[in-house]
PDB file of C-alpha atoms in Angstrom:
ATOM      1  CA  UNK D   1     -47.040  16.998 -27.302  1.00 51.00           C
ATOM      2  CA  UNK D   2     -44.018  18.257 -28.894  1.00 48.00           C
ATOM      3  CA  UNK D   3     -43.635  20.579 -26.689  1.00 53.00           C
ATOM      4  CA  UNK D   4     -43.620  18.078 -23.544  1.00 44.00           C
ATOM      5  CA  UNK D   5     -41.165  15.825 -25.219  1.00 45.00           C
ATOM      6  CA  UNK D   6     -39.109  19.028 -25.416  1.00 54.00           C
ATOM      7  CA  UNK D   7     -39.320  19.786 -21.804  1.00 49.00           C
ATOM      8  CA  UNK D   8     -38.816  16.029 -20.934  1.00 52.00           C
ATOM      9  CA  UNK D   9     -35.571  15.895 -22.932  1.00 56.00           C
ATOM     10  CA  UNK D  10     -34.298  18.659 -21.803  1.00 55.00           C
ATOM     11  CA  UNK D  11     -34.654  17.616 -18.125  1.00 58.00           C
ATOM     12  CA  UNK D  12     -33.002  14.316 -18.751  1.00 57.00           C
ATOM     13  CA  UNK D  13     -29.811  16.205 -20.234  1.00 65.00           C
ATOM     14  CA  UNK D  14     -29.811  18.549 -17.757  1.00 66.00           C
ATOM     15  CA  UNK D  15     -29.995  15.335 -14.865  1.00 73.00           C
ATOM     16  CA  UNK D  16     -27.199  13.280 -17.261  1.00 74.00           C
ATOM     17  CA  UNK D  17     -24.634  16.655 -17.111  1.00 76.00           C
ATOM     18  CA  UNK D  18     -25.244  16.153 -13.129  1.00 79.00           C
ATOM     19  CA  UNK D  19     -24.379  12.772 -13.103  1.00 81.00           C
ATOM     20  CA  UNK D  20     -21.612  12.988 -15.059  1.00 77.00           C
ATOM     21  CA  UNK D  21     -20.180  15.817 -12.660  1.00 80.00           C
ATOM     22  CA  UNK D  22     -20.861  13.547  -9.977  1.00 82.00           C
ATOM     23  CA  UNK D  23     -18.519  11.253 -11.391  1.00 83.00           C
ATOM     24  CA  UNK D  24     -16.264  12.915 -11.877  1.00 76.00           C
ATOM     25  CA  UNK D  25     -16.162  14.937  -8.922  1.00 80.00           C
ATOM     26  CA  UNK D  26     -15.662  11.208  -7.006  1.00 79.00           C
ATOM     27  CA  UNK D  27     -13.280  10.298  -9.539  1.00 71.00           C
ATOM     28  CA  UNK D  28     -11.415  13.622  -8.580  1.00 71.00           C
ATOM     29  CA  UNK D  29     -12.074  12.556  -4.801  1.00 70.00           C
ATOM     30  CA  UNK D  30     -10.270   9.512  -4.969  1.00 64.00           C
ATOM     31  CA  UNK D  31      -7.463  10.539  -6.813  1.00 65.00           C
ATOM     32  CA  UNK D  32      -6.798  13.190  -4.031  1.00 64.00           C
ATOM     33  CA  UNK D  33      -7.190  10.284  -1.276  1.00 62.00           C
ATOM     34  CA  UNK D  34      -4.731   8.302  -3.096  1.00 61.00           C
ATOM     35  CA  UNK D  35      -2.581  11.288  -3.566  1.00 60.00           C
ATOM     36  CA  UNK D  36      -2.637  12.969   0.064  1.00 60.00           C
ATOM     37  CA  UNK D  37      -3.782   9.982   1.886  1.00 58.00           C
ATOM     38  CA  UNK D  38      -2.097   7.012   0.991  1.00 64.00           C
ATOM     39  CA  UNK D  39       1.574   7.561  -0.573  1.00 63.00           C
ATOM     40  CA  UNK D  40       3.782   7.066   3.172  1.00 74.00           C
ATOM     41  CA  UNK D  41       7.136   5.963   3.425  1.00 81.00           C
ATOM     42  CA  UNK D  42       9.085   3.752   6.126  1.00 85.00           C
ATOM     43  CA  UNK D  43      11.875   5.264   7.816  1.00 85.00           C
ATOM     44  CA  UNK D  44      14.738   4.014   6.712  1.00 86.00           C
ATOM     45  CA  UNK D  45      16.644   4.199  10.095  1.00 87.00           C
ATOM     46  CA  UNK D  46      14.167   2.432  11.743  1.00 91.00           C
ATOM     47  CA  UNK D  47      14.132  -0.338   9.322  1.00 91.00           C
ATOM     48  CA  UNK D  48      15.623  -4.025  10.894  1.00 90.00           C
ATOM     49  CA  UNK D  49      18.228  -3.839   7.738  1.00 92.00           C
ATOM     50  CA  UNK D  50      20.162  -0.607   8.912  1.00 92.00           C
ATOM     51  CA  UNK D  51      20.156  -1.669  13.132  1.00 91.00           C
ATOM     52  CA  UNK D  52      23.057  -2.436  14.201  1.00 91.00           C
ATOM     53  CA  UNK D  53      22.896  -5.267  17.532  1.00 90.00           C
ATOM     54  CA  UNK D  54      25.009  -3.651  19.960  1.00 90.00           C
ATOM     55  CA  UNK D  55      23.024  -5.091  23.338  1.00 83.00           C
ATOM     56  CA  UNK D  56      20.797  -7.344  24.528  1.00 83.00           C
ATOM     57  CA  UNK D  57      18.500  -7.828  26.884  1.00 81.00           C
ATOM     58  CA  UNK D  58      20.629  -9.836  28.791  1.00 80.00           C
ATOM     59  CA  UNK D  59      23.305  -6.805  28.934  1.00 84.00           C
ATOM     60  CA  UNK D  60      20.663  -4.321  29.926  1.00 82.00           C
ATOM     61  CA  UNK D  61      19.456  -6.482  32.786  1.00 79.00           C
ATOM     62  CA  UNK D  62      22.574  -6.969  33.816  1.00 80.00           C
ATOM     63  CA  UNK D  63      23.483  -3.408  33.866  1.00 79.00           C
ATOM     64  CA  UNK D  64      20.008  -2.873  36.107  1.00 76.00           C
ATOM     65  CA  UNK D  65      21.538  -5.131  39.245  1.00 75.00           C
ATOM     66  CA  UNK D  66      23.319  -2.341  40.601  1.00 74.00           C
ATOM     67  CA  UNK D  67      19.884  -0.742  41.687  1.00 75.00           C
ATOM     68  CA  UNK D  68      17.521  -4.249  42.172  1.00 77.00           C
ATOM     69  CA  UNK D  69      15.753  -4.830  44.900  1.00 80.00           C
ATOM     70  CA  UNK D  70      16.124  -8.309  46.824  1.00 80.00           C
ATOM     71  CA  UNK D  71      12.671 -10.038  46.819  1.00 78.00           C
ATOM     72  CA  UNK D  72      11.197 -13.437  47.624  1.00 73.00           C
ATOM     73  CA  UNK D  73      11.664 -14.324  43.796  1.00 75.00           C
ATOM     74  CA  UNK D  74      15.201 -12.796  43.677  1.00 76.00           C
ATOM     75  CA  UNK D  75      16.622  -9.403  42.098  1.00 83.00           C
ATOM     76  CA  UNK D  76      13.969  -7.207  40.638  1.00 86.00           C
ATOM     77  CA  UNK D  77      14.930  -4.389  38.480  1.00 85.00           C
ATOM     78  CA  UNK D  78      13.166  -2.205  36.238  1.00 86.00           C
ATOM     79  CA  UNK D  79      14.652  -1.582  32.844  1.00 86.00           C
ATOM     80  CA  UNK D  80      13.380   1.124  30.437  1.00 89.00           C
ATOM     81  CA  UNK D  81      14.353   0.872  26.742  1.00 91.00           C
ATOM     82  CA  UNK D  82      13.929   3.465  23.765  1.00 93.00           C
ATOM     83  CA  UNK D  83      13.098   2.492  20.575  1.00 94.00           C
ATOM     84  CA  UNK D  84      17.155   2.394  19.194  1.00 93.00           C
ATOM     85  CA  UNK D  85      17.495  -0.394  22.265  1.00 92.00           C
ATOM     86  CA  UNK D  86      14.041  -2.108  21.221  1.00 91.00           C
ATOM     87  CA  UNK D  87      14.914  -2.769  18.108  1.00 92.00           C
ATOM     88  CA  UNK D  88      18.474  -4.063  18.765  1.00 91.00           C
ATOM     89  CA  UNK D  89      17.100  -6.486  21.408  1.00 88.00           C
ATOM     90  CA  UNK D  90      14.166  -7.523  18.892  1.00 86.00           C
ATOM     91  CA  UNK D  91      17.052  -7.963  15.794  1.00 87.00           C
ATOM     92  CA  UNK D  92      18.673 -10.034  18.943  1.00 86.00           C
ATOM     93  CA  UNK D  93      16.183 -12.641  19.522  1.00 80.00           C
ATOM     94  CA  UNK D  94      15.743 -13.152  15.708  1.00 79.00           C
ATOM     95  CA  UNK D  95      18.941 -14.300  14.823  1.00 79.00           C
ATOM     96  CA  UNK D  96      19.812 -14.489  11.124  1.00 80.00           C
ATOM     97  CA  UNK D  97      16.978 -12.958   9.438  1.00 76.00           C
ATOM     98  CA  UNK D  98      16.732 -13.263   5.342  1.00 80.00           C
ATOM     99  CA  UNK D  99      13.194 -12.621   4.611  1.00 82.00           C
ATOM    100  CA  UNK D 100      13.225  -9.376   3.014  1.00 87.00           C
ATOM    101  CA  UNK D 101       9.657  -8.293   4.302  1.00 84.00           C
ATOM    102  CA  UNK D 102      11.080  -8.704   8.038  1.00 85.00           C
ATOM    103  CA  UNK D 103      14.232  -6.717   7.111  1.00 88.00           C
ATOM    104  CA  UNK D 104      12.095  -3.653   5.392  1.00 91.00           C
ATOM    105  CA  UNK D 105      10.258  -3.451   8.581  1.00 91.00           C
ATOM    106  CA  UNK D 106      10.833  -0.671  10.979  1.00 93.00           C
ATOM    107  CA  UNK D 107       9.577  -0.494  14.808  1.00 94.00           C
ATOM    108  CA  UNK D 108       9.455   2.556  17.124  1.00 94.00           C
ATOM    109  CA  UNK D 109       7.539   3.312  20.035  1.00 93.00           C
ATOM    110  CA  UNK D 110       4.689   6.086  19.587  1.00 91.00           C
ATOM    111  CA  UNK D 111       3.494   7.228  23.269  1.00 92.00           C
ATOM    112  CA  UNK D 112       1.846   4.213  24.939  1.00 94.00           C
ATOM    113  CA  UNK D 113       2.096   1.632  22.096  1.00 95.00           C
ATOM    114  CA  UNK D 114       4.391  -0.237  19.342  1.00 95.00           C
ATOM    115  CA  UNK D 115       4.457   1.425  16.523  1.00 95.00           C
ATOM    116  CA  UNK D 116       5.009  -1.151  13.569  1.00 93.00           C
ATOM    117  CA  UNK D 117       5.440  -0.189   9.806  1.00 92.00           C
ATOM    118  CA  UNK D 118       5.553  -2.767   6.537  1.00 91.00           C
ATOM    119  CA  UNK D 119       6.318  -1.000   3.208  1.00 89.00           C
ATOM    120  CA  UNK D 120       4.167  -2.193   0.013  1.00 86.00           C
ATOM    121  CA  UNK D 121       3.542  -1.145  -3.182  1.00 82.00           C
ATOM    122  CA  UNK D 122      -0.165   0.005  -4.762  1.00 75.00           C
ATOM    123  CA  UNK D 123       1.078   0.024  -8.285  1.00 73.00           C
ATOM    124  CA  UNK D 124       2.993   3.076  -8.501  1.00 74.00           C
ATOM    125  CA  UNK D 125       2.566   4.239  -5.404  1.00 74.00           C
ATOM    126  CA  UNK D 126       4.630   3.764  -2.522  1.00 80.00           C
ATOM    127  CA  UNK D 127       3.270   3.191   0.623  1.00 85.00           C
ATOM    128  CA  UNK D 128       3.255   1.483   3.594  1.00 89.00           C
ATOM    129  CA  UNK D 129       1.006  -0.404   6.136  1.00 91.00           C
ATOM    130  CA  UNK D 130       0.998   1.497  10.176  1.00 93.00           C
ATOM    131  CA  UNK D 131      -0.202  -0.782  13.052  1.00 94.00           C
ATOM    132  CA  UNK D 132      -0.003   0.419  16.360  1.00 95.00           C
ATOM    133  CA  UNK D 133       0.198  -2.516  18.920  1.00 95.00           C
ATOM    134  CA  UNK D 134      -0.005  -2.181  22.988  1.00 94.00           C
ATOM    135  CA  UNK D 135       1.637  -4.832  25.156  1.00 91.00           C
ATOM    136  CA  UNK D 136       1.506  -6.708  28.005  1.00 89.00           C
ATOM    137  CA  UNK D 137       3.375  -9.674  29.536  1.00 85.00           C
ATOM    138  CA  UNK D 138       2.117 -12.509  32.227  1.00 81.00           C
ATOM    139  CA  UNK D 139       4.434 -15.490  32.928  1.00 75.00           C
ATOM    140  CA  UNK D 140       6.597 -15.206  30.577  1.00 78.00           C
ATOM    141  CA  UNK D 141       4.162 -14.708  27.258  1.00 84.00           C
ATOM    142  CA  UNK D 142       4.208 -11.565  25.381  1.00 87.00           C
ATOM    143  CA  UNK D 143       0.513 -10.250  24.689  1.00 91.00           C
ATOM    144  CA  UNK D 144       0.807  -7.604  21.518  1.00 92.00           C
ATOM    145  CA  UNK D 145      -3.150  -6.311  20.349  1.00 94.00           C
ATOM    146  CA  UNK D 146      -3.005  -4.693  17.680  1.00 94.00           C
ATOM    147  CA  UNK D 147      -5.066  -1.244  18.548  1.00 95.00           C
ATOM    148  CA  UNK D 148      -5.707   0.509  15.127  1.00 94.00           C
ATOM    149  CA  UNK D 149      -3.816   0.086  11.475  1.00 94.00           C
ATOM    150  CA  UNK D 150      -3.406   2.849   8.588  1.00 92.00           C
ATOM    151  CA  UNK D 151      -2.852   2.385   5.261  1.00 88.00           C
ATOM    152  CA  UNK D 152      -0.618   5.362   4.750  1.00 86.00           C
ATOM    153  CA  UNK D 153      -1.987   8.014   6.250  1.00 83.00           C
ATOM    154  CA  UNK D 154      -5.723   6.529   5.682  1.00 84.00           C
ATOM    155  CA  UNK D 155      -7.319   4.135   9.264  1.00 89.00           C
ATOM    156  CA  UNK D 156      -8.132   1.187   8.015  1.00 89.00           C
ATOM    157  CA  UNK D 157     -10.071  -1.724   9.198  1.00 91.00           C
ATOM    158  CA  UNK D 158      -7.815  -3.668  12.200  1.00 90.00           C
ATOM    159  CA  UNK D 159      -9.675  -7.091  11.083  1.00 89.00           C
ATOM    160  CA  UNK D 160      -8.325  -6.421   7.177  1.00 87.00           C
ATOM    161  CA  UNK D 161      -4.636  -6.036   8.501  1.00 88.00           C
ATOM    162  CA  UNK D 162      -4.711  -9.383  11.015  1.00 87.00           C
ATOM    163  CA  UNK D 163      -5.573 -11.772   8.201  1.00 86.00           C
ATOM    164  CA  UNK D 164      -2.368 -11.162   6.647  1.00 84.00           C
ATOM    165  CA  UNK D 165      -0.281 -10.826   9.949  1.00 84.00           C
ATOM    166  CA  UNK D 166      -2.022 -14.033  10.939  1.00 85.00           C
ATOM    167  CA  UNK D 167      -0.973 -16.075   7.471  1.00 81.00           C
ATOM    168  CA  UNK D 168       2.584 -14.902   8.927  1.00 78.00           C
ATOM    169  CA  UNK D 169       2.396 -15.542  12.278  1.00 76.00           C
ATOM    170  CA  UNK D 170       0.875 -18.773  12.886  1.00 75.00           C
ATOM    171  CA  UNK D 171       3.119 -20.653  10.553  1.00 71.00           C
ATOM    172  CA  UNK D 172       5.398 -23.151  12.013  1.00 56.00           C
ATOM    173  CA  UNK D 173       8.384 -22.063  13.478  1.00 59.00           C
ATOM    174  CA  UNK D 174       7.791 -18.420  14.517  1.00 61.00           C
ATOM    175  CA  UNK D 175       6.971 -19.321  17.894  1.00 69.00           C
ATOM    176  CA  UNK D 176       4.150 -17.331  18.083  1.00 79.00           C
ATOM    177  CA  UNK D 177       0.418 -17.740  17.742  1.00 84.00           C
ATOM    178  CA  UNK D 178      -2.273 -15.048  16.073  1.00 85.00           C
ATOM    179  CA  UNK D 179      -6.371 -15.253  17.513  1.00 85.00           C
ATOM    180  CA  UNK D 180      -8.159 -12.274  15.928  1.00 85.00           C
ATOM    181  CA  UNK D 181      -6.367  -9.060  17.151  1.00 88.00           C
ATOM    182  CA  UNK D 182      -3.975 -10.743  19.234  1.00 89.00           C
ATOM    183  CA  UNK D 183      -0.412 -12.167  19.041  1.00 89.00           C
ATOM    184  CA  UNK D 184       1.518 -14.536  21.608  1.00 88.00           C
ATOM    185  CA  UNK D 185       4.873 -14.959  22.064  1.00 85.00           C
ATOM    186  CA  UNK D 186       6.522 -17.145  24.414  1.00 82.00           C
ATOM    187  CA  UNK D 187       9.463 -15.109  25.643  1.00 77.00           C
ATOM    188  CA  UNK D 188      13.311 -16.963  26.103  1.00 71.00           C
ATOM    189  CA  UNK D 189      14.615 -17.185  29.614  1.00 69.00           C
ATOM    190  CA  UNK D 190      18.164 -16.599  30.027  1.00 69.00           C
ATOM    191  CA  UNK D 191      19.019 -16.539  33.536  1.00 72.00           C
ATOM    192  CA  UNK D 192      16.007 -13.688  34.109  1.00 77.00           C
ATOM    193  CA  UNK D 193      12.670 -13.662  33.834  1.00 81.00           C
ATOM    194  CA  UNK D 194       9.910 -10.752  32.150  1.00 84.00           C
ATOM    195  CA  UNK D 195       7.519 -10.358  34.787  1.00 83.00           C
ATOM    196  CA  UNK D 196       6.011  -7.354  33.485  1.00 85.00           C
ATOM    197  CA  UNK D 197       6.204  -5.256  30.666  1.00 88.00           C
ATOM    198  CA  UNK D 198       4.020  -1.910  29.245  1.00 90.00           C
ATOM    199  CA  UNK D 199       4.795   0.794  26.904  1.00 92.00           C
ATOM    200  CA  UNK D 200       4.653   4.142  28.362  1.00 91.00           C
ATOM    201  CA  UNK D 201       5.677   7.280  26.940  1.00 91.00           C
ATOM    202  CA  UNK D 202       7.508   6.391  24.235  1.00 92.00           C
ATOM    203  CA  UNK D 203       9.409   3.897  26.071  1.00 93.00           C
ATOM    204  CA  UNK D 204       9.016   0.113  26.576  1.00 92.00           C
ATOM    205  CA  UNK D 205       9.257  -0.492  30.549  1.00 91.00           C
ATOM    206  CA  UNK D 206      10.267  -4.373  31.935  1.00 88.00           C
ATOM    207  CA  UNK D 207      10.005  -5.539  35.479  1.00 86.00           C
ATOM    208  CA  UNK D 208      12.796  -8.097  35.037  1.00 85.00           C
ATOM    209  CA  UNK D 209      13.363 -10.903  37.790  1.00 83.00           C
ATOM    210  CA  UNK D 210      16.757 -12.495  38.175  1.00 80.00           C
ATOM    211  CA  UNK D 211      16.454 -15.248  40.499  1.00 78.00           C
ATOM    212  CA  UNK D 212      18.846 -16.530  43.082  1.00 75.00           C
ATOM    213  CA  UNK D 213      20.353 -19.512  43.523  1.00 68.00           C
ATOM    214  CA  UNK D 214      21.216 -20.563  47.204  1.00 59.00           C
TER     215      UNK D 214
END
């Protein structure tokens, strides 16, 4: 009898040393994740603070009527814009900008889509939230679905990141509208018209329409 209690505690020490390894061999695991995975930073240069508004995307069109086509609905030109020009004519159309989230932000196109970053902080670590966003445009309202998100270097969940863009977005005055992984915005006319617009290759390409007054 002794002898089987022997045996009996034996085995449960031995199966408590295995579960404490266990432990902390997924204690070790997630310190790594955190550690390789997660700690990202924003670039700086691509950050709305540190861009500089030089044009617009009423200069570039203009700039395009030396090679537009004459159609039914009036000059036609396509524009192409890297991510420097993207971000000027985004900084633009916002105007005065003093929320400090917006201003940390930085934007650059990554092969066919938007690439949009958002620095945070998980407790000491810094880090940052990567969505990727492709786009389309049909009379005149900007379609942006948001295609996969990362925190850091780690894919996360697209339906955890919308709930918080969607707080932002749909709040009164932003002009734009959030239903599940997509965002709306009604574009400003200024004498042209978006009648198309894709990202392709790292670059953002309009169809822009300037129409003609007889």
């Amino acid at each position: 009898m002794n002898s089987l209690l022997s045996i009996t505690t034996k085995r449960g020490d031995h199966m408590w040393k295995w579960i404490k390894r266990l432990i902390g061999l997924t204690f070790l695991l997630v310190i790594v994740l955190a550690v390789f995975l997660i700690p990202a930073k924003v670039s700086t240069q691509e950050q709305f603070k540190n861009v500089t508004v030089n044009t617009s995307l009423v200069d570039l069109a203009q700039e395009g009527l030396s090679t537009a086509d004459v159609t039914a609905s009036g000059l036609q030109t396509e524009l192409q814009l890297n991510s420097p020009q993207l971000r000027q004519v985004i900084k633009g159309m916002l105007g005065e900008v003093s929320d400090e989230t917006l201003l940390n932000t930085a934007v650059a196109m990554n092969g066919d889509y938007i690439n949009v970053q958002v620095p945070i902080e998980l407790g000491p670590v810094e880090t940052m939230v990567s969505m990727d966003f492709s786009a389309s445009v049909t009379d005149q309202q900007l379609t942006l679905n948001l295609e996969r998100a990362r925190l850091g270097h780690l894919p996360i969940p697209r339906s955890l990141v919308a709930s918080k863009i969607a707080e932002k977005v749909n709040q009164e005055g932003t002009g734009a509208t959030m239903t599940e992984n997509h965002i709306q915005v009604t574009l400003p006319t200024s004498g042209y018209q978006i009648h198309s617009a894709k990202v392709e290759k790292g670059n953002m390409v309009l169809q822009i329409i300037v129409p003609i007054s007889y």
